[in-house]
GROMACS .gro file of N, CA, C and O in nm:
model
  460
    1UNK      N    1  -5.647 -14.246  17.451
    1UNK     CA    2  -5.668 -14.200  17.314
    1UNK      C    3  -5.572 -14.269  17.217
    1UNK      O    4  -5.617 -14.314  17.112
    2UNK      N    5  -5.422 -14.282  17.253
    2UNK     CA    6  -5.358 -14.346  17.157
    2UNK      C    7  -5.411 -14.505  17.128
    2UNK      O    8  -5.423 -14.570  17.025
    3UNK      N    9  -5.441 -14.537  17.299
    3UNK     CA   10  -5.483 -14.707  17.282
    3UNK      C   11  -5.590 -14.750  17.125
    3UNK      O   12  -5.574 -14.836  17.038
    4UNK      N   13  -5.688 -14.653  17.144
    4UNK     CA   14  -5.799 -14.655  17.068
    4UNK      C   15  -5.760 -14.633  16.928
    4UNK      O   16  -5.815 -14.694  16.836
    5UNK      N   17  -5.608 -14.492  16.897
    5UNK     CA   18  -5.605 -14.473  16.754
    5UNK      C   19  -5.531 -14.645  16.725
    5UNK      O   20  -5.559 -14.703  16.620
    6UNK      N   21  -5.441 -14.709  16.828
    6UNK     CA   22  -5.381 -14.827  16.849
    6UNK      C   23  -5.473 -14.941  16.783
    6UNK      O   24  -5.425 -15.023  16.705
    7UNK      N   25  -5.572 -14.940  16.810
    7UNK     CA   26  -5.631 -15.087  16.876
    7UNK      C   27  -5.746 -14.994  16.660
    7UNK      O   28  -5.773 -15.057  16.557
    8UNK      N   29  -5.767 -14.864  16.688
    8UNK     CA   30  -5.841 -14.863  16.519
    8UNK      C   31  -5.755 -14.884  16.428
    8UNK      O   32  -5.798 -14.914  16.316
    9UNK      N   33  -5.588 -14.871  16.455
    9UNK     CA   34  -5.548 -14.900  16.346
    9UNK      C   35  -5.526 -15.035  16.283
    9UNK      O   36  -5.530 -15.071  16.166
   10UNK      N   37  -5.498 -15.106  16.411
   10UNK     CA   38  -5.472 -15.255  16.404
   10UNK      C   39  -5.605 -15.319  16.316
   10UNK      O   40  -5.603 -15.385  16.212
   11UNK      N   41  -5.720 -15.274  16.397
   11UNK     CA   42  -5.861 -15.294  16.304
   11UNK      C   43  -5.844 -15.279  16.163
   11UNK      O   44  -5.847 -15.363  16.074
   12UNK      N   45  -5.827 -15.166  16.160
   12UNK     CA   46  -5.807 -15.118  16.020
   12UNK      C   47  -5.742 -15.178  15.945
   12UNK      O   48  -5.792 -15.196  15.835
   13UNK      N   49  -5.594 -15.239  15.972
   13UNK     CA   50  -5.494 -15.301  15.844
   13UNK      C   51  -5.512 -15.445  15.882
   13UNK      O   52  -5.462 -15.527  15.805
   14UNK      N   53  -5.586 -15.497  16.006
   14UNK     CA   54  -5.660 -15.644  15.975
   14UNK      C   55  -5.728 -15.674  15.872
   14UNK      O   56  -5.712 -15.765  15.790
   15UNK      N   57  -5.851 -15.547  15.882
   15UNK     CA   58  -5.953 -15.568  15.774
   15UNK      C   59  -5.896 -15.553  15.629
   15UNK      O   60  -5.894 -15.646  15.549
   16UNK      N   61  -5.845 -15.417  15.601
   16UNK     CA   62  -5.780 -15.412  15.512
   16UNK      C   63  -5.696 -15.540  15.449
   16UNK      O   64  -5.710 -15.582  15.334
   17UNK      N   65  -5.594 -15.601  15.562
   17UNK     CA   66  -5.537 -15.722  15.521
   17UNK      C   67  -5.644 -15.837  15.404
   17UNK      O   68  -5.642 -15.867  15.284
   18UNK      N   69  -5.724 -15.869  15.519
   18UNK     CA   70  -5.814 -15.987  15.498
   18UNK      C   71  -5.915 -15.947  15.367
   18UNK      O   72  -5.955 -16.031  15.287
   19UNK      N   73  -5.949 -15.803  15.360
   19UNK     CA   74  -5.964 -15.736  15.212
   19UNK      C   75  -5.916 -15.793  15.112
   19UNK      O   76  -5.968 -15.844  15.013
   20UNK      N   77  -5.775 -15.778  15.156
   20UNK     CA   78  -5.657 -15.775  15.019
   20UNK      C   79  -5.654 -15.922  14.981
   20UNK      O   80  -5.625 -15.952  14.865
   21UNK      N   81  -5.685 -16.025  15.078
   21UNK     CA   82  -5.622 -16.123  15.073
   21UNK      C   83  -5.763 -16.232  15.034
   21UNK      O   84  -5.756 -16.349  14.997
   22UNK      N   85  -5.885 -16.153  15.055
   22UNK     CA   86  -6.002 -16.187  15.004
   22UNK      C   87  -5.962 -16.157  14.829
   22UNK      O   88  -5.952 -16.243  14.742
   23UNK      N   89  -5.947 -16.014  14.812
   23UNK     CA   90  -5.990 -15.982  14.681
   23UNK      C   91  -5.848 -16.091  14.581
   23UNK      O   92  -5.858 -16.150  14.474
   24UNK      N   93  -5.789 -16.084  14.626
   24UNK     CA   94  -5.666 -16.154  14.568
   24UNK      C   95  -5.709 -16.357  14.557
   24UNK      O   96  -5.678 -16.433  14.466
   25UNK      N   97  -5.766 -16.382  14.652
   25UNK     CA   98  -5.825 -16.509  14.640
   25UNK      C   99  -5.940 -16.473  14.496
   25UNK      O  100  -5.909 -16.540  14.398
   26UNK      N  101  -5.995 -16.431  14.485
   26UNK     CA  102  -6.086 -16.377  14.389
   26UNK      C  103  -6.061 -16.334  14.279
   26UNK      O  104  -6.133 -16.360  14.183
   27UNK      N  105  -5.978 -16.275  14.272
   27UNK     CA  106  -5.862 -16.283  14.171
   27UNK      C  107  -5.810 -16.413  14.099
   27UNK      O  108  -5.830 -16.432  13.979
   28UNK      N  109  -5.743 -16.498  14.177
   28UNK     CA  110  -5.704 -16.641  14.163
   28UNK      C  111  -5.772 -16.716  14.133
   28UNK      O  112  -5.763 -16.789  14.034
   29UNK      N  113  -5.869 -16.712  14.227
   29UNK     CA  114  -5.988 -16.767  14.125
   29UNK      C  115  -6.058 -16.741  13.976
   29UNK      O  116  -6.081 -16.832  13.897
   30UNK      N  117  -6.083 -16.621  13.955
   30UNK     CA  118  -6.104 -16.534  13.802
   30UNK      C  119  -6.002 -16.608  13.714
   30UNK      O  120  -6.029 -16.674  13.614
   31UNK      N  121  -5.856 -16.582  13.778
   31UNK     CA  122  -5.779 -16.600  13.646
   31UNK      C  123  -5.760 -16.731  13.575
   31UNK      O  124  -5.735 -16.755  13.457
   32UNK      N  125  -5.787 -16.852  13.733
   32UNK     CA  126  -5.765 -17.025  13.738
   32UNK      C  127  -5.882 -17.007  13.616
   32UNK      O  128  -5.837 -17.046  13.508
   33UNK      N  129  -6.010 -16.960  13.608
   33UNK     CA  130  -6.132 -16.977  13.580
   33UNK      C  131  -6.106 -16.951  13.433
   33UNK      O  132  -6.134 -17.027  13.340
   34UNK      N  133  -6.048 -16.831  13.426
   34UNK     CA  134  -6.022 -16.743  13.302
   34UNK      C  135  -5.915 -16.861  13.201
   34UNK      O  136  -5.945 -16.915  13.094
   35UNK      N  137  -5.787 -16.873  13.278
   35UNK     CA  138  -5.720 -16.996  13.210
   35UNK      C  139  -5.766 -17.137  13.178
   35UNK      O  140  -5.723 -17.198  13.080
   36UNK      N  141  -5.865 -17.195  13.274
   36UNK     CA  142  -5.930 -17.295  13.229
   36UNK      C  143  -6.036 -17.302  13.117
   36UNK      O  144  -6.075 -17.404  13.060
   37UNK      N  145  -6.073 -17.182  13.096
   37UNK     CA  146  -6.186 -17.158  12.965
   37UNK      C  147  -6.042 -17.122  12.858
   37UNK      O  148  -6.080 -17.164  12.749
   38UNK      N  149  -5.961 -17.090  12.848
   38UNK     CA  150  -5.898 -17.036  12.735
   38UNK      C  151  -5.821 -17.184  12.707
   38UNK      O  152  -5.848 -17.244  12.603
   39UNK      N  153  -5.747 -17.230  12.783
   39UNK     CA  154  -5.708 -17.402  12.790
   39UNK      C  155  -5.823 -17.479  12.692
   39UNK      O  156  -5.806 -17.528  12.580
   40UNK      N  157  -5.962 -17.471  12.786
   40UNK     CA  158  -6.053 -17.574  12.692
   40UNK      C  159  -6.044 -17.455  12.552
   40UNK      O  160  -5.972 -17.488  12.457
   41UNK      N  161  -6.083 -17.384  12.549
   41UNK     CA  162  -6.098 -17.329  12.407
   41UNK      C  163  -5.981 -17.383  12.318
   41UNK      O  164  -6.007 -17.457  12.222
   42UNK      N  165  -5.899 -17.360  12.337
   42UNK     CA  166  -5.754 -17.397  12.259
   42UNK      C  167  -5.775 -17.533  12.229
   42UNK      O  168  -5.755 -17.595  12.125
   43UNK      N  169  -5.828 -17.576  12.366
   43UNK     CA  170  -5.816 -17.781  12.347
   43UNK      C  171  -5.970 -17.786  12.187
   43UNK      O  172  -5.965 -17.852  12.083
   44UNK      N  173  -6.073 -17.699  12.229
   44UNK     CA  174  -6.161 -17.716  12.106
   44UNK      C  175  -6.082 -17.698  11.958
   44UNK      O  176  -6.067 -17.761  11.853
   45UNK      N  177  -6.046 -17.586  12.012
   45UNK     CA  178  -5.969 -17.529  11.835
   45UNK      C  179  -5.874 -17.619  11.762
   45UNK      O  180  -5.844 -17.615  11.642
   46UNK      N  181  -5.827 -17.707  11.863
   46UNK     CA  182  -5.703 -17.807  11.814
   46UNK      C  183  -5.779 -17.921  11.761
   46UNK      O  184  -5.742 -17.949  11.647
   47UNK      N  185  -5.858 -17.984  11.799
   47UNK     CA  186  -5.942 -18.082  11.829
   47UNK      C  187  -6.018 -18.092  11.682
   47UNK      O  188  -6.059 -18.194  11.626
   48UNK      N  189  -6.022 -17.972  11.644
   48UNK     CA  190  -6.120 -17.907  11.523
   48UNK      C  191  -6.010 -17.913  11.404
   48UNK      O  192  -6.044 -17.964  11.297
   49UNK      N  193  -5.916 -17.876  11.416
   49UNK     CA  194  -5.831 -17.879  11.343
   49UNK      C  195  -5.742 -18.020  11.322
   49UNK      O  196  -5.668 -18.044  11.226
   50UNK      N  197  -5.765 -18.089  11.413
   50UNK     CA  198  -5.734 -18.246  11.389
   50UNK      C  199  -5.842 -18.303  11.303
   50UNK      O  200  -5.821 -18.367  11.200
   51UNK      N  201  -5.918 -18.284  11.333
   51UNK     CA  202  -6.062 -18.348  11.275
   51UNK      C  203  -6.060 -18.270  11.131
   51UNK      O  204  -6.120 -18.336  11.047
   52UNK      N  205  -6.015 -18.164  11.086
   52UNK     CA  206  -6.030 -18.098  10.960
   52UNK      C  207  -5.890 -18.199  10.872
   52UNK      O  208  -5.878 -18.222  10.752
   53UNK      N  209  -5.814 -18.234  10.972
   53UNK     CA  210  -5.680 -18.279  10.885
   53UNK      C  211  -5.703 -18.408  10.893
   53UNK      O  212  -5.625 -18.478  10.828
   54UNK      N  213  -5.793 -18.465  10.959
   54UNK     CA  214  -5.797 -18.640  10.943
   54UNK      C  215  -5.911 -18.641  10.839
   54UNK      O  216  -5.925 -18.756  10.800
   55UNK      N  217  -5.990 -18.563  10.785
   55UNK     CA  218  -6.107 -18.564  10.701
   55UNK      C  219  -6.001 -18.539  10.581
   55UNK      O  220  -5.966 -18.634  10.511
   56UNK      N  221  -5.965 -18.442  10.565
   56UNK     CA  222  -5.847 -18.402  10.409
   56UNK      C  223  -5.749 -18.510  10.426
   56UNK      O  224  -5.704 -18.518  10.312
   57UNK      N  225  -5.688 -18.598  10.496
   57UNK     CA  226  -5.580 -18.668  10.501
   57UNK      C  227  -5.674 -18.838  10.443
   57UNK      O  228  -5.641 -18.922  10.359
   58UNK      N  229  -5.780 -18.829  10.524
   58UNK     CA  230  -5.863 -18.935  10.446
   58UNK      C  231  -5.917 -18.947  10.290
   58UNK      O  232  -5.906 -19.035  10.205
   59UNK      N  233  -5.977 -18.826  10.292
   59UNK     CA  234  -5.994 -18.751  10.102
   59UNK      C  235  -5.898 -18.761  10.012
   59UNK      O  236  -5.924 -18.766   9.891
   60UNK      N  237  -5.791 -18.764  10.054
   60UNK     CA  238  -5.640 -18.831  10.012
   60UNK      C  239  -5.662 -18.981   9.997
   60UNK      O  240  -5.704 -19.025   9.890
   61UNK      N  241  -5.645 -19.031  10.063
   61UNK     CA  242  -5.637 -19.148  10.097
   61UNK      C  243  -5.718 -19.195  10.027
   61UNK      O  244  -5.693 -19.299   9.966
   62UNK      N  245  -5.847 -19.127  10.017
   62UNK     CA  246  -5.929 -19.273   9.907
   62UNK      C  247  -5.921 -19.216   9.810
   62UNK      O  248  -5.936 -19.291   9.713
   63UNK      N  249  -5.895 -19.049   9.771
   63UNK     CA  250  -5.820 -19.036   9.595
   63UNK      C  251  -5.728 -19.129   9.563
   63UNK      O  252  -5.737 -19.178   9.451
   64UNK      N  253  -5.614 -19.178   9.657
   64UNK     CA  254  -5.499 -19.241   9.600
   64UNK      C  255  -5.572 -19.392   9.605
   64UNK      O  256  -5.517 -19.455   9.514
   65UNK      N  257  -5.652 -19.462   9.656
   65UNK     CA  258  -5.689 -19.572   9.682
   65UNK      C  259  -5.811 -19.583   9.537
   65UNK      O  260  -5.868 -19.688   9.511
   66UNK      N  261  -5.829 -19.467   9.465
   66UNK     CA  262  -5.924 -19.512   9.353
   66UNK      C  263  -5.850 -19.499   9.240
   66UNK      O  264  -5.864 -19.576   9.145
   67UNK      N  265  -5.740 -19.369   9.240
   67UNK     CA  266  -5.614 -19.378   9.152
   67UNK      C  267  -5.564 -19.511   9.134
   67UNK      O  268  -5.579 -19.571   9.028
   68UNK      N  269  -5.496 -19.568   9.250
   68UNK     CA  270  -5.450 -19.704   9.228
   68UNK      C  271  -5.554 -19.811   9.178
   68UNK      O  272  -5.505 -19.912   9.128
   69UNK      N  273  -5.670 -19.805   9.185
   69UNK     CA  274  -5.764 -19.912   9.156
   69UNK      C  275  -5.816 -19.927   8.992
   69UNK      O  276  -5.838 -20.025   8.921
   70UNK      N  277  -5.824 -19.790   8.970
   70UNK     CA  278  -5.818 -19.782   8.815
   70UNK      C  279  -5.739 -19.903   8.716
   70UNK      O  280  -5.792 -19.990   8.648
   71UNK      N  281  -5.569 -19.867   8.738
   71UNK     CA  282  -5.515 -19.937   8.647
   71UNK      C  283  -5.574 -20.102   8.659
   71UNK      O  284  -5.609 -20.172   8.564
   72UNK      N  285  -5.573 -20.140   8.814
   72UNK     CA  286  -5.617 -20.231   8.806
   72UNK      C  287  -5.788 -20.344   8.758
   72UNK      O  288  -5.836 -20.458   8.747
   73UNK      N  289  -5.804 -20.245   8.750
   73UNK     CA  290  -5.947 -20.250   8.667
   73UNK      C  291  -5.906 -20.234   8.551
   73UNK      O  292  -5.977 -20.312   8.488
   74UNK      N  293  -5.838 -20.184   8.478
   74UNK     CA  294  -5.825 -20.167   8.344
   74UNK      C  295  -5.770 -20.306   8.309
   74UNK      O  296  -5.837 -20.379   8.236
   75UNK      N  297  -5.662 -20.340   8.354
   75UNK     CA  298  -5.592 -20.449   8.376
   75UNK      C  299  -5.680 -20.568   8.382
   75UNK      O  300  -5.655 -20.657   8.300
   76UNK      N  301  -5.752 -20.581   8.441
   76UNK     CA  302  -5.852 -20.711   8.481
   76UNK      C  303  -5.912 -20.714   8.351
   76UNK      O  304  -5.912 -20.819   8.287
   77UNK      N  305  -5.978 -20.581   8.295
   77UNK     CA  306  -6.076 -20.617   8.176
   77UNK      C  307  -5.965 -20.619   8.076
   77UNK      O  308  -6.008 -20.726   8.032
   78UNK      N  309  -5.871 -20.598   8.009
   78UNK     CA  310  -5.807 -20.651   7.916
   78UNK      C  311  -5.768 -20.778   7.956
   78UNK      O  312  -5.788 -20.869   7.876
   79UNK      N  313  -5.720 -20.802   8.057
   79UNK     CA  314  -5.731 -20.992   8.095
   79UNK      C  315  -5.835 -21.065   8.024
   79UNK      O  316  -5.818 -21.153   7.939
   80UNK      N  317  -6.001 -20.997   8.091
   80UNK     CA  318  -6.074 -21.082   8.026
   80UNK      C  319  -6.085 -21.072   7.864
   80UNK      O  320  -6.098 -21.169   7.789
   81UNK      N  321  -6.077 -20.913   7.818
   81UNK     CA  322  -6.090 -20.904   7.666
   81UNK      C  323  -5.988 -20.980   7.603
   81UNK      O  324  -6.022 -21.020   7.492
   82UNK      N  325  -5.848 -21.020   7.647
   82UNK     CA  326  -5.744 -21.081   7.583
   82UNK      C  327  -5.792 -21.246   7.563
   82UNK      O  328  -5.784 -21.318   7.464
   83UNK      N  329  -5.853 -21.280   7.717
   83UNK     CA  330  -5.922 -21.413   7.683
   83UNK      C  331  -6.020 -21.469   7.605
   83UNK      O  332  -6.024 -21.582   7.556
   84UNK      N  333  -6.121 -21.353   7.594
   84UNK     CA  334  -6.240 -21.359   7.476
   84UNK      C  335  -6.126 -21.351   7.339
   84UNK      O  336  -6.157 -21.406   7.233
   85UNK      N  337  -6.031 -21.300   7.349
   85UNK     CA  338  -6.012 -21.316   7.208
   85UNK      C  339  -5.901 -21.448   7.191
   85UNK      O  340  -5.896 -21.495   7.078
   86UNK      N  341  -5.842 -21.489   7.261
   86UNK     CA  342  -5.818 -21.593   7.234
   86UNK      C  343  -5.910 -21.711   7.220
   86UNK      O  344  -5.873 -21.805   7.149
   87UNK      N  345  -5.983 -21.714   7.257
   87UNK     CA  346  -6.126 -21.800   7.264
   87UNK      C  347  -6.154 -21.789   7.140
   87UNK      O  348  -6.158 -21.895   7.078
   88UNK      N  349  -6.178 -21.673   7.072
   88UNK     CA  350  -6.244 -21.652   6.951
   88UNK      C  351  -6.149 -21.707   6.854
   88UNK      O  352  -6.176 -21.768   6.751
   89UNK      N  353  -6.004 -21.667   6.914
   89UNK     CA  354  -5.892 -21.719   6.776
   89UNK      C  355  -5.937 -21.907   6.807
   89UNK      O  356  -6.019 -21.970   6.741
   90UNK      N  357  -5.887 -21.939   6.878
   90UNK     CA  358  -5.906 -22.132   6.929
   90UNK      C  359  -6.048 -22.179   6.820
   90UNK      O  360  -6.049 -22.285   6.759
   91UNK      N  361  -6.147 -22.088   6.814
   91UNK     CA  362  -6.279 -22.128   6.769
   91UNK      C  363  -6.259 -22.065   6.641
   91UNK      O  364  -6.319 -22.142   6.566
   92UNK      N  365  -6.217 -21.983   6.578
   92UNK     CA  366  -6.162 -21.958   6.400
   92UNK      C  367  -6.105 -22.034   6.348
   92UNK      O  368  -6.112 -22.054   6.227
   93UNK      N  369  -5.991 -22.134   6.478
   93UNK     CA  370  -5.877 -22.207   6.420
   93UNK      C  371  -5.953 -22.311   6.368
   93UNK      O  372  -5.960 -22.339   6.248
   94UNK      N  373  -6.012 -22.371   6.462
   94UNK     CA  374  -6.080 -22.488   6.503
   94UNK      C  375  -6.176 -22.517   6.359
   94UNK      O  376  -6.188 -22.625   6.302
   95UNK      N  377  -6.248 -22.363   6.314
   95UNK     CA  378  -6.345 -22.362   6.210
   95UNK      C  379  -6.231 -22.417   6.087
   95UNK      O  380  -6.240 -22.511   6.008
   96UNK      N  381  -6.143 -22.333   6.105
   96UNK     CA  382  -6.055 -22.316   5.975
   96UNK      C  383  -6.034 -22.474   5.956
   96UNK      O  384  -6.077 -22.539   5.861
   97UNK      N  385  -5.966 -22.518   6.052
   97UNK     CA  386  -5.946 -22.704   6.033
   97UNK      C  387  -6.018 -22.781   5.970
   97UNK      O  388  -6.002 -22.861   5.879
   98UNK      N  389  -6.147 -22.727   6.066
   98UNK     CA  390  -6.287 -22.859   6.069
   98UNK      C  391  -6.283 -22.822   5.838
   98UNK      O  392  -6.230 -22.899   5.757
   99UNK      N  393  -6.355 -22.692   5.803
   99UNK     CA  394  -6.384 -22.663   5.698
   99UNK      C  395  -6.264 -22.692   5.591
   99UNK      O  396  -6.283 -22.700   5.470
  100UNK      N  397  -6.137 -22.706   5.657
  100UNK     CA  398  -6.002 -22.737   5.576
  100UNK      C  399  -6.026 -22.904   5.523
  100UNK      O  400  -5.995 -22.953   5.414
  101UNK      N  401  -6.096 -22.971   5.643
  101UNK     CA  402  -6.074 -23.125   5.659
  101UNK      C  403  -6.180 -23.143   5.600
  101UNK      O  404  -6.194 -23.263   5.577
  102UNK      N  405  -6.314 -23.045   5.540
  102UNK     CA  406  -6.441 -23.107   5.498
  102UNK      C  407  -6.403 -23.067   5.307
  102UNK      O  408  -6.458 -23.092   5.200
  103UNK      N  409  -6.317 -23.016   5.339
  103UNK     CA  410  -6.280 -22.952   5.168
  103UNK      C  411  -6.227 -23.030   5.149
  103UNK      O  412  -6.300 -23.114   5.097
  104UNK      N  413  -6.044 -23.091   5.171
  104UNK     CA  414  -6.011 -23.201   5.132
  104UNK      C  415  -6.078 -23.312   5.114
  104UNK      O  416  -6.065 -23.373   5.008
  105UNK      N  417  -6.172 -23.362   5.226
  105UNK     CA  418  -6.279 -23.467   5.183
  105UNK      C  419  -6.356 -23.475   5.058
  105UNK      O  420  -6.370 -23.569   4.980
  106UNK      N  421  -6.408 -23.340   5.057
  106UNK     CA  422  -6.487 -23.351   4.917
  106UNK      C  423  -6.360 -23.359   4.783
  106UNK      O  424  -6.393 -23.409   4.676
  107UNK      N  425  -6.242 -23.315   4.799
  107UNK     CA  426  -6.170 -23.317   4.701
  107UNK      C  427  -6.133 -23.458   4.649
  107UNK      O  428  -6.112 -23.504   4.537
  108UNK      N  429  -6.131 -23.519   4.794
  108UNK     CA  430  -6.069 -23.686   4.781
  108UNK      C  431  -6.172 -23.747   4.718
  108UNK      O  432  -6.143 -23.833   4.636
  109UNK      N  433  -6.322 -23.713   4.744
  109UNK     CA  434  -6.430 -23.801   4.703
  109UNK      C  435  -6.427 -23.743   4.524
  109UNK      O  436  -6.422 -23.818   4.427
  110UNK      N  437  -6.432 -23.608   4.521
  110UNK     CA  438  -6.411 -23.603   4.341
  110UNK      C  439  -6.335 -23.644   4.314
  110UNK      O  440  -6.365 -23.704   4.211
  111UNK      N  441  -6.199 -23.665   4.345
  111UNK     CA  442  -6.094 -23.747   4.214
  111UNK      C  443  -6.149 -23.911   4.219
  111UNK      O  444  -6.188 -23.988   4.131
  112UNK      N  445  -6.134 -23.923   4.351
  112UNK     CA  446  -6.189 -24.077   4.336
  112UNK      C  447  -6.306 -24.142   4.241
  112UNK      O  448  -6.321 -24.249   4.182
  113UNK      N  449  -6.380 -24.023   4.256
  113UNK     CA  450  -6.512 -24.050   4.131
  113UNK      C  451  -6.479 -24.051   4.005
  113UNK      O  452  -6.482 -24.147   3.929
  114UNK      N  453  -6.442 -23.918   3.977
  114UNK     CA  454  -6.337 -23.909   3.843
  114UNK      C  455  -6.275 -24.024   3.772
  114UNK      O  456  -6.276 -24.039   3.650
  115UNK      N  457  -6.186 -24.153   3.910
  115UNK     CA  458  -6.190 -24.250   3.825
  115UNK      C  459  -6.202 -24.328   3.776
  115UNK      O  460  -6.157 -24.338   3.662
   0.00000   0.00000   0.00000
């Protein structure tokens, strides 16, 4: 009789053991499982949030890249407007001469007639 309560108990805290040591593998597994989904989640959420700060950090980047481009556009067209107007002064001067040199002519030809 003892052999038997002997030999059921041993049964008993085998199974029990291999129970424990089942449910605990199962466990380990759940939680590996459980931490590897919360890991990738985190890795999404970061990932998302890089991508939100390289989009605003770029939106930057070409505000300041059209900021800076402005002056220089402004710059370029007063270049050219400064050149149109020197052009225009060179071609007033030029008039002023030519019409200076066609007036004296006629002046030289009246006195000369005159005498």
């Amino acid at each position: 009789n003892s052999m038997v309560r002997l030999f059921f108990g041993l049964s008993l805290s085998f199974a029990l053991s291999s129970l424990v040591e089942m449910h605990t593998g199962v466990l380990k597994d759940d939680f590996a499982a459980k931490e590897s989904e919360f890991q990738e989640s985190q890795i999404k959420e970061l990932k998302s949030k890089v991508d939100k700060m390289t989009a605003s950090q770029k939106n930057k980047n070409d505000t300041i890249d059209t900021i800076t481009e402005r002056p220089d556009k402004l710059n370029r067209q007063q270049d050219k407007d400064h050149k149109k107007t020197v052009v225009t002064e060179e071609i007033l001067n030029t008039l002023d001469a030519d019409i200076e040199s066609e007036v004296q002519k006629t002046e030289d030809s009246v006195e000369r007639g005159q005498e």
